[in-house]
Short mmCIF file of C-alpha atoms in Angstrom, two decimals:
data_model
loop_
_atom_site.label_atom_id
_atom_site.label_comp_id
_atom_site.label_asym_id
_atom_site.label_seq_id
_atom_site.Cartn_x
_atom_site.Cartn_y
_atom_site.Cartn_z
CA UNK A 1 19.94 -5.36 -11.31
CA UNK A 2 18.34 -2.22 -10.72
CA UNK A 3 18.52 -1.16 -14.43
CA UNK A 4 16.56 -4.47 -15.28
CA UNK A 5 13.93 -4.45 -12.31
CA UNK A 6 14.59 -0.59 -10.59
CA UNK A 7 12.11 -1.99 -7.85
CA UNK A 8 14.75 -4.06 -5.98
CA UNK A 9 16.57 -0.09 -5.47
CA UNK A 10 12.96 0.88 -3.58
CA UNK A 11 14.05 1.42 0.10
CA UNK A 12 11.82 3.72 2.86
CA UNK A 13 13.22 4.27 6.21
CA UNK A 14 12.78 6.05 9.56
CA UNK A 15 15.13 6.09 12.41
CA UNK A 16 15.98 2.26 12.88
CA UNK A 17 12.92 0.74 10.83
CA UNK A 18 13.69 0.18 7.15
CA UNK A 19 11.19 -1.30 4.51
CA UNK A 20 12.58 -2.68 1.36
CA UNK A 21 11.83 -4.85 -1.72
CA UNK A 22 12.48 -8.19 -0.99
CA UNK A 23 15.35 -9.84 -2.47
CA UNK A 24 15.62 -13.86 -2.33
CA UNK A 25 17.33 -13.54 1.17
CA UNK A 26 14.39 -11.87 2.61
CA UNK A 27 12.05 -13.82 1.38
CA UNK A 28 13.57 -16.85 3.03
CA UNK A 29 13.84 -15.16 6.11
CA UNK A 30 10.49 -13.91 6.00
CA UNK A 31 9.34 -17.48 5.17
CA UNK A 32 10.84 -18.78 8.52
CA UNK A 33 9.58 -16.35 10.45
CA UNK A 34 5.99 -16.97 9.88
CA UNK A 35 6.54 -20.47 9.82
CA UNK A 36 7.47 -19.48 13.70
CA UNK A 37 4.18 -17.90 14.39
CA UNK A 38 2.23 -15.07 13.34
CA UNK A 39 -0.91 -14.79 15.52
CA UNK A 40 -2.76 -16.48 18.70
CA UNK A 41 -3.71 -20.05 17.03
CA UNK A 42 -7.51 -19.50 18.37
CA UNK A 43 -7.47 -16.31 16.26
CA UNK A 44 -7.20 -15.86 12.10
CA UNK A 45 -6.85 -12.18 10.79
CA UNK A 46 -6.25 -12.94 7.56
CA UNK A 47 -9.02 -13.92 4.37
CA UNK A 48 -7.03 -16.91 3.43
CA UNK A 49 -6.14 -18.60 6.12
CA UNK A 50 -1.86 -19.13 5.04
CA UNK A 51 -0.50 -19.47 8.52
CA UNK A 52 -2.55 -22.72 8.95
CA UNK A 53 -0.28 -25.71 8.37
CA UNK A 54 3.13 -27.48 9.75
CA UNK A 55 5.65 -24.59 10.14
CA UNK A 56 7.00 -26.18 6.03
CA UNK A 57 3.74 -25.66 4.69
CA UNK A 58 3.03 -22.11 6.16
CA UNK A 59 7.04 -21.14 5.11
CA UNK A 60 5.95 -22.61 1.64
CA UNK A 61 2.90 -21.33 1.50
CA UNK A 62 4.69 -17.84 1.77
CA UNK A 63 7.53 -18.53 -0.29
CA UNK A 64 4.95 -19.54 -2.98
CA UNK A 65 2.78 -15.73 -2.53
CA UNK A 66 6.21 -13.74 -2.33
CA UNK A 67 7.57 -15.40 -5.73
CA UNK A 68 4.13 -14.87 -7.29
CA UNK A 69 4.04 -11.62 -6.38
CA UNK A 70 7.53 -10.08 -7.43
CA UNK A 71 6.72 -12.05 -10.89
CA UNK A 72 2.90 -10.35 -11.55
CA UNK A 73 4.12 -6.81 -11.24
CA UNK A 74 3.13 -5.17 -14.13
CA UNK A 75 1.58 -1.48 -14.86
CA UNK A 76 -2.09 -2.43 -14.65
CA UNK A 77 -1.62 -4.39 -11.62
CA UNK A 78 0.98 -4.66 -9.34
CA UNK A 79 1.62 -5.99 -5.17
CA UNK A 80 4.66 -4.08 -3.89
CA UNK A 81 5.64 -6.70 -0.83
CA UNK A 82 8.63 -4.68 1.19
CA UNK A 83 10.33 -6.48 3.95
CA UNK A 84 10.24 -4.57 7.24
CA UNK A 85 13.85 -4.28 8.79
CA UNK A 86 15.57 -3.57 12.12
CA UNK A 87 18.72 -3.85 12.97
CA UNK A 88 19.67 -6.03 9.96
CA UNK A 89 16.61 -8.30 11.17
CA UNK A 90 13.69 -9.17 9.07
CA UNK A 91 10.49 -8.42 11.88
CA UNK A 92 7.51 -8.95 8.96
CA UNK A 93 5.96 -7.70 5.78
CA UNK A 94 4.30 -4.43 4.68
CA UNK A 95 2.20 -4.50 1.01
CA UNK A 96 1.11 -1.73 -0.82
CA UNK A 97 -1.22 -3.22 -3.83
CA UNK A 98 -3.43 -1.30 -6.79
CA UNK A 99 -4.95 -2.24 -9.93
CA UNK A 100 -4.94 0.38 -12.77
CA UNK A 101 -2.90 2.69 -10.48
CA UNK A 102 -2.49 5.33 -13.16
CA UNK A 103 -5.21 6.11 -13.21
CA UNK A 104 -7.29 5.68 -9.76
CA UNK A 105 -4.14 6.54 -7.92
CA UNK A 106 -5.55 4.14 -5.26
CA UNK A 107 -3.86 1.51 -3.64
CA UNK A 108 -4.81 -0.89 -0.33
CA UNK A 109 -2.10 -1.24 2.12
CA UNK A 110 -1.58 -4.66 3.85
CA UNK A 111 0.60 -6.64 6.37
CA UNK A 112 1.79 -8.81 9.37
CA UNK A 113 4.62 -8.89 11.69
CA UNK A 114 6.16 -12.23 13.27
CA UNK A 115 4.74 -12.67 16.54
CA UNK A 116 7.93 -12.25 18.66
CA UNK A 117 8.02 -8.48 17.27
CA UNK A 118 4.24 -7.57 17.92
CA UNK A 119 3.22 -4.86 20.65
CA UNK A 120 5.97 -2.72 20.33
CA UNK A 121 4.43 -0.12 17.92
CA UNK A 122 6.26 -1.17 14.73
CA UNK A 123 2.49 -1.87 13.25
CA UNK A 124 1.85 1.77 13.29
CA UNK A 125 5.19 2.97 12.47
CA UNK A 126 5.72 1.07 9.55
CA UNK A 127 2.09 1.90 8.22
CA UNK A 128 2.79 5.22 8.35
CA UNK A 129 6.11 4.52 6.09
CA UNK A 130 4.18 2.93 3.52
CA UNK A 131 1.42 5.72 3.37
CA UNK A 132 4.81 8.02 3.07
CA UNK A 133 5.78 6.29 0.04
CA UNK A 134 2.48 6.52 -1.05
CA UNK A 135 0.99 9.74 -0.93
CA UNK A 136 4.68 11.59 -1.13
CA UNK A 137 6.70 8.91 -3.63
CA UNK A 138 3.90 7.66 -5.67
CA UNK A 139 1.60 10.49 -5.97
CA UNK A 140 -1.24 8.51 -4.61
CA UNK A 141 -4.38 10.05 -3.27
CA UNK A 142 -6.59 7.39 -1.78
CA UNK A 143 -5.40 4.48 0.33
CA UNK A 144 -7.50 1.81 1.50
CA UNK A 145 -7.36 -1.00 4.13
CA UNK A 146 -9.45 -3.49 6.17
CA UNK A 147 -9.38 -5.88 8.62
CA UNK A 148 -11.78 -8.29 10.68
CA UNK A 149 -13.60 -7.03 13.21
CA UNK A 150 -11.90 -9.11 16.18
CA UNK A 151 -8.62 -8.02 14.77
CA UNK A 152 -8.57 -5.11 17.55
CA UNK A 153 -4.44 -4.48 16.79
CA UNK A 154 -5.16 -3.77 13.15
CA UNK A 155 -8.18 -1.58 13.97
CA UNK A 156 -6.54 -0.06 16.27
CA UNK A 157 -3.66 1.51 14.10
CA UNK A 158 -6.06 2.10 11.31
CA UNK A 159 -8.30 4.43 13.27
CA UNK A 160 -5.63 5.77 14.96
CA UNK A 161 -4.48 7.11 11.80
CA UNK A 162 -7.22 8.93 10.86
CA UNK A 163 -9.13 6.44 8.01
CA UNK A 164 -12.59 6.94 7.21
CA UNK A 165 -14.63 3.99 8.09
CA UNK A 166 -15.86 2.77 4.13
CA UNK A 167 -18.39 -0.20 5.25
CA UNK A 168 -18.33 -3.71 6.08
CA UNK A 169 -18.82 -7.64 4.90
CA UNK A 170 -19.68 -10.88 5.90
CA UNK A 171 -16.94 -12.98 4.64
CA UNK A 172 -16.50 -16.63 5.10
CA UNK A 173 -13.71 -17.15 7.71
CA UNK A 174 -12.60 -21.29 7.78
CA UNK A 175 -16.02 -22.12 7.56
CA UNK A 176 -17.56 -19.25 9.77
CA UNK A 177 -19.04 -15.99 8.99
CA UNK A 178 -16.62 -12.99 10.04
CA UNK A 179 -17.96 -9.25 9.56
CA UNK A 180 -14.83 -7.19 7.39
CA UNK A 181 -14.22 -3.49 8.33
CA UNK A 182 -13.20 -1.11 5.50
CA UNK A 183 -11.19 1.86 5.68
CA UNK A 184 -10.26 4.99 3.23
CA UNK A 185 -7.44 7.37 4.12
CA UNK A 186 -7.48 10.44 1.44
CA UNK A 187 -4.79 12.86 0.53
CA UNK A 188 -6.47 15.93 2.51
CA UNK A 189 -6.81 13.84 5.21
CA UNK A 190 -3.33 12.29 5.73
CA UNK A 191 -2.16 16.22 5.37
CA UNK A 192 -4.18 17.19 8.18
CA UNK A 193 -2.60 14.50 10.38
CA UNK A 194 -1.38 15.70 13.72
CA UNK A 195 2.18 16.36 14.62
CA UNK A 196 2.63 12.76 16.52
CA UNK A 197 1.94 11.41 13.18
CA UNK A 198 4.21 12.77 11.49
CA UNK A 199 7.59 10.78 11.22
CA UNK A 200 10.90 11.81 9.42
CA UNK A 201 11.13 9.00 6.38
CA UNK A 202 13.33 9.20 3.92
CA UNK A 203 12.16 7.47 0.45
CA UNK A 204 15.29 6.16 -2.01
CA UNK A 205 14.38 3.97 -5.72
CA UNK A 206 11.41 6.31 -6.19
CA UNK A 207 12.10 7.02 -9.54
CA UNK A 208 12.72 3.58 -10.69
CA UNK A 209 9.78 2.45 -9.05
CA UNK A 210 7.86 5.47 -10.78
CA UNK A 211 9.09 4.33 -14.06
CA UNK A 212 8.55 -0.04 -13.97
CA UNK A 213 5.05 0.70 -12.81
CA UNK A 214 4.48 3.07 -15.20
CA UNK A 215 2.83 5.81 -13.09
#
């Protein structure tokens, strides 16, 4: 299948993590495992508020994005959704989206990890993967992010990183105003990371994925 849709060959791993494009497997999996929990039910980190629901409807409700998103890719738009992977076990999913990515070379990195897996540092790991693949694969040089201000995790790993704080917004949160936090991460800055930062990742389906998206 890779000669008909080269992103299903697009594969980035480090030591025992592994993110990859998700086949229909994953996407089940990945289903289930939100449908198990995501996040504290007094908190909501995300715009759209997905993991609200039985555990059917949130699994749906993720089977329904995943599907959409595999079948919008297209040059002028495009949501990369890679299942992250340990140990032959599907632990969440990390997104690399862009509009008109020939051109801007931007692209905003997103993503959530089942609950069970949280707190062991795969959030940071696995961001740093992506922003491999994306500064050193795709030839990308500005990455952006956000997350809600109470999201403290997400903030966290962002900072840590090195992003640029790139302003805020009041968004509507189930019925509430929430304050947004924006972040940039440029190419000279990701270079000048520190050595902790640094992680040995190995990219394969680069070219492929070069040539479907057009870049």
């Amino acid at each position: 299948m890779d000669d008909l849709w080269p992103l299903t060959g697009l594969r980035v791993h480090s030591d025992d993590l592994e993110l990859r494009y998700m086949d229909d497997t994953d996407v089940v999996t990945l289903a289930r495992l939100a449908a198990d929990g995501v996040h504290d039910p007094e908190a909501m980190p995300f715009t759209v508020p997905w993991t609200r629901g039985t555990p059917v409807q949130v699994a749906r409700s993720v089977l329904a994005y995943q599907w959409g998103a595999r079948a919008g890719v297209t040059p002028d738009r495009w949501n990369l959704e890679l299942a992250v992977v340990r140990g032959g076990e599907v632990l969440g999913s990390q997104s690399l989206s862009a509009h008109d990515f020939p051109v801007t070379r931007t692209a905003e990195t997103g993503s959530w990890l089942g609950r069970r897996h949280q707190g062991q540092g795969i959030g940071l790991r696995m961001r740093l993967m992506i922003l491999t693949l994306f500064f050193d694969g795709l030839g990308g040089l500005r990455a952006t992010t956000s997350a809600f201000a109470d999201n403290a995790a997400s903030n966290g790993v962002t900072r840590r990183i090195g992003y640029a704080e790139n302003g805020t917004e009041v968004l509507v949160r189930e019925g509430r105003p929430a304050t947004r936090r924006a972040y940039v991460l440029d190419r000279a800055a990701w270079d000048a990371r520190p050595a902790h930062l640094r992680l040995d990742v190995t990219l394969a389906g680069v070219d492929g994925a070069r040539e479907q998206l057009g870049i």
